[in-house]
XYZ file of C-alpha atoms in Angstrom:
202
model
C -110.482 -134.183 27.411
C -108.022 -131.271 27.318
C -107.097 -131.890 30.947
C -106.524 -135.569 30.212
C -104.148 -134.642 27.423
C -102.324 -132.253 29.754
C -101.831 -134.914 32.393
C -100.515 -137.236 29.743
C -97.558 -134.865 29.537
C -96.770 -134.955 33.272
C -93.641 -137.100 32.933
C -92.698 -138.448 29.534
C -89.634 -139.499 27.607
C -88.699 -141.686 24.672
C -86.033 -141.664 21.973
C -85.673 -143.572 18.730
C -83.045 -142.609 16.145
C -83.175 -144.905 13.098
C -79.554 -144.190 12.235
C -78.129 -145.189 15.610
C -80.933 -146.455 17.786
C -79.347 -148.608 20.496
C -76.720 -146.240 21.881
C -78.901 -143.081 22.210
C -81.746 -145.048 23.807
C -79.383 -146.619 26.316
C -77.771 -143.254 27.067
C -81.015 -141.413 27.577
C -82.498 -144.124 29.769
C -79.352 -144.054 31.879
C -79.713 -140.286 32.291
C -83.312 -140.440 33.478
C -84.005 -140.703 37.183
C -86.774 -143.227 37.826
C -88.001 -142.574 41.383
C -90.952 -144.476 42.820
C -92.537 -141.147 43.783
C -91.879 -137.799 42.094
C -93.667 -134.496 42.706
C -93.057 -130.936 41.617
C -94.455 -127.696 40.266
C -95.831 -127.100 36.808
C -96.429 -123.823 35.000
C -98.650 -124.211 31.972
C -99.450 -121.839 29.131
C -102.126 -122.738 26.587
C -102.398 -120.722 23.390
C -105.796 -121.265 21.777
C -106.113 -120.844 18.037
C -107.731 -117.501 17.283
C -107.047 -115.980 20.711
C -104.292 -113.438 21.313
C -103.894 -113.900 25.058
C -102.731 -117.308 26.290
C -104.325 -119.066 29.256
C -101.922 -119.543 32.164
C -102.178 -121.949 35.083
C -99.921 -123.551 37.646
C -99.996 -126.171 40.338
C -98.463 -129.439 41.501
C -98.092 -132.873 39.982
C -97.164 -136.252 41.439
C -96.182 -139.412 39.597
C -96.363 -142.661 41.589
C -94.869 -145.691 39.855
C -97.400 -148.461 39.349
C -100.301 -146.303 40.541
C -100.750 -143.236 38.386
C -100.518 -139.483 38.068
C -102.027 -136.686 40.138
C -102.372 -133.272 38.480
C -103.471 -130.503 40.863
C -104.164 -127.131 39.283
C -103.957 -124.451 42.000
C -104.225 -121.237 39.950
C -106.370 -119.695 38.577
C -108.961 -122.263 39.757
C -108.377 -125.311 41.970
C -108.916 -128.584 40.151
C -107.537 -132.103 40.611
C -107.207 -134.969 38.153
C -106.083 -138.505 38.997
C -105.159 -140.950 36.252
C -104.701 -144.674 36.757
C -104.652 -147.539 34.264
C -108.373 -148.110 34.730
C -109.884 -144.661 35.038
C -109.591 -140.886 35.054
C -111.180 -139.057 37.975
C -111.785 -135.301 38.173
C -112.207 -133.828 41.673
C -113.776 -130.479 42.536
C -112.700 -130.075 46.149
C -113.542 -133.371 47.877
C -116.302 -134.180 45.390
C -115.871 -136.440 42.367
C -117.055 -134.279 39.472
C -116.327 -136.769 36.686
C -115.183 -140.360 36.356
C -114.226 -141.980 33.041
C -113.781 -145.743 33.000
C -111.282 -147.224 30.550
C -113.549 -150.244 30.059
C -116.343 -148.152 28.585
C -114.384 -145.202 27.134
C -111.915 -146.346 24.439
C -110.242 -142.929 24.381
C -109.453 -143.195 28.089
C -107.771 -146.538 27.535
C -105.780 -145.173 24.592
C -104.563 -142.102 26.470
C -103.773 -144.095 29.608
C -101.846 -146.695 27.608
C -99.718 -143.926 26.112
C -99.248 -142.331 29.528
C -98.015 -145.477 31.206
C -95.801 -146.406 28.257
C -94.147 -143.017 28.552
C -93.756 -143.275 32.310
C -92.294 -146.782 32.166
C -89.991 -146.029 29.237
C -91.637 -148.742 27.125
C -89.896 -147.855 23.867
C -91.416 -150.771 21.966
C -94.959 -149.614 22.757
C -94.107 -145.989 22.005
C -92.476 -146.843 18.699
C -95.637 -148.656 17.644
C -97.735 -145.574 18.461
C -95.410 -142.703 17.544
C -92.808 -141.651 15.056
C -90.050 -140.748 17.502
C -86.985 -138.608 16.871
C -84.509 -136.862 19.137
C -80.979 -136.033 20.163
C -78.937 -136.600 23.306
C -75.655 -135.207 24.594
C -73.718 -135.551 27.851
C -76.251 -133.787 30.091
C -79.448 -133.197 28.165
C -81.823 -134.596 25.565
C -84.764 -133.553 23.422
C -87.441 -135.695 21.825
C -90.317 -135.271 19.371
C -93.270 -137.681 19.229
C -95.700 -137.735 16.308
C -98.672 -140.089 16.491
C -98.841 -142.714 13.763
C -102.616 -143.246 14.059
C -105.069 -140.554 13.000
C -107.221 -141.036 16.111
C -104.244 -140.659 18.435
C -102.968 -137.678 16.488
C -106.380 -136.023 16.841
C -106.519 -136.749 20.583
C -102.946 -135.815 21.455
C -101.185 -134.081 18.564
C -97.415 -133.679 18.377
C -95.350 -133.711 21.578
C -91.902 -132.196 22.042
C -90.024 -132.490 25.311
C -86.562 -131.942 26.727
C -84.679 -132.371 29.961
C -81.884 -134.184 31.740
C -82.472 -136.390 34.774
C -86.086 -135.207 34.652
C -88.385 -133.745 32.012
C -88.029 -129.945 32.065
C -90.198 -128.665 29.234
C -93.041 -130.084 27.160
C -94.789 -128.522 24.182
C -97.894 -130.109 22.674
C -99.205 -128.878 19.328
C -102.713 -130.043 18.477
C -104.036 -130.498 14.968
C -106.573 -127.692 15.480
C -103.847 -125.126 16.134
C -103.923 -125.039 19.950
C -100.520 -125.166 21.644
C -99.739 -126.080 25.251
C -96.392 -125.432 26.921
C -95.492 -126.833 30.348
C -92.426 -126.099 32.472
C -91.590 -128.415 35.379
C -89.587 -127.268 38.404
C -88.937 -127.892 42.116
C -88.778 -131.658 41.605
C -88.784 -133.750 44.789
C -88.673 -137.529 45.157
C -89.453 -140.118 47.807
C -92.252 -140.525 50.343
C -91.869 -136.976 51.667
C -92.440 -135.454 48.215
C -96.213 -135.907 48.531
C -98.436 -134.071 50.979
C -100.844 -136.112 53.127
C -103.698 -134.803 51.007
C -102.040 -135.998 47.803
C -101.115 -139.396 49.253
C -104.732 -139.918 50.336
C -105.882 -139.699 46.698
C -103.843 -142.777 45.832
């Protein structure tokens, strides 16, 4: 479940300011690049409640519009997750280690619905699920999402993210005290952004 929540953060943005909603939303959506294919590097640090030393990992991610998200941890241990609207699949090498179907796992459907709302910029859906606040200036933005429903808050927690044309940093604070920080870099877009191995998983 932790890995599912991490992938949820792969590419996310929304903004709702009650005082002046329309203009900031329009501005921030105009700033965001919306490529059909986007890949890059992630560096993740997870601070577990009660542990002094954080857990660090890194790897690659790909977001393919209309298909899903691929999250490939390379260090310290190779691991691949693929999320689509219908399922979450965990690969260990070429072997499917776990498959969760949204039809039989309500949590999978909930997390995937949030994921695809974030990726598509569906502000109406996000506003129904989250209390959303943020700021935007000429070249950057920052957003905070707090789940309205207790079940979603327990599964995801509070999300803060910032960036410009792309998401740069995400911080997720879970109700139990765990905190995950992700930095995105080396963003590439288009067909050549994915390796043949990554493309084969879609």
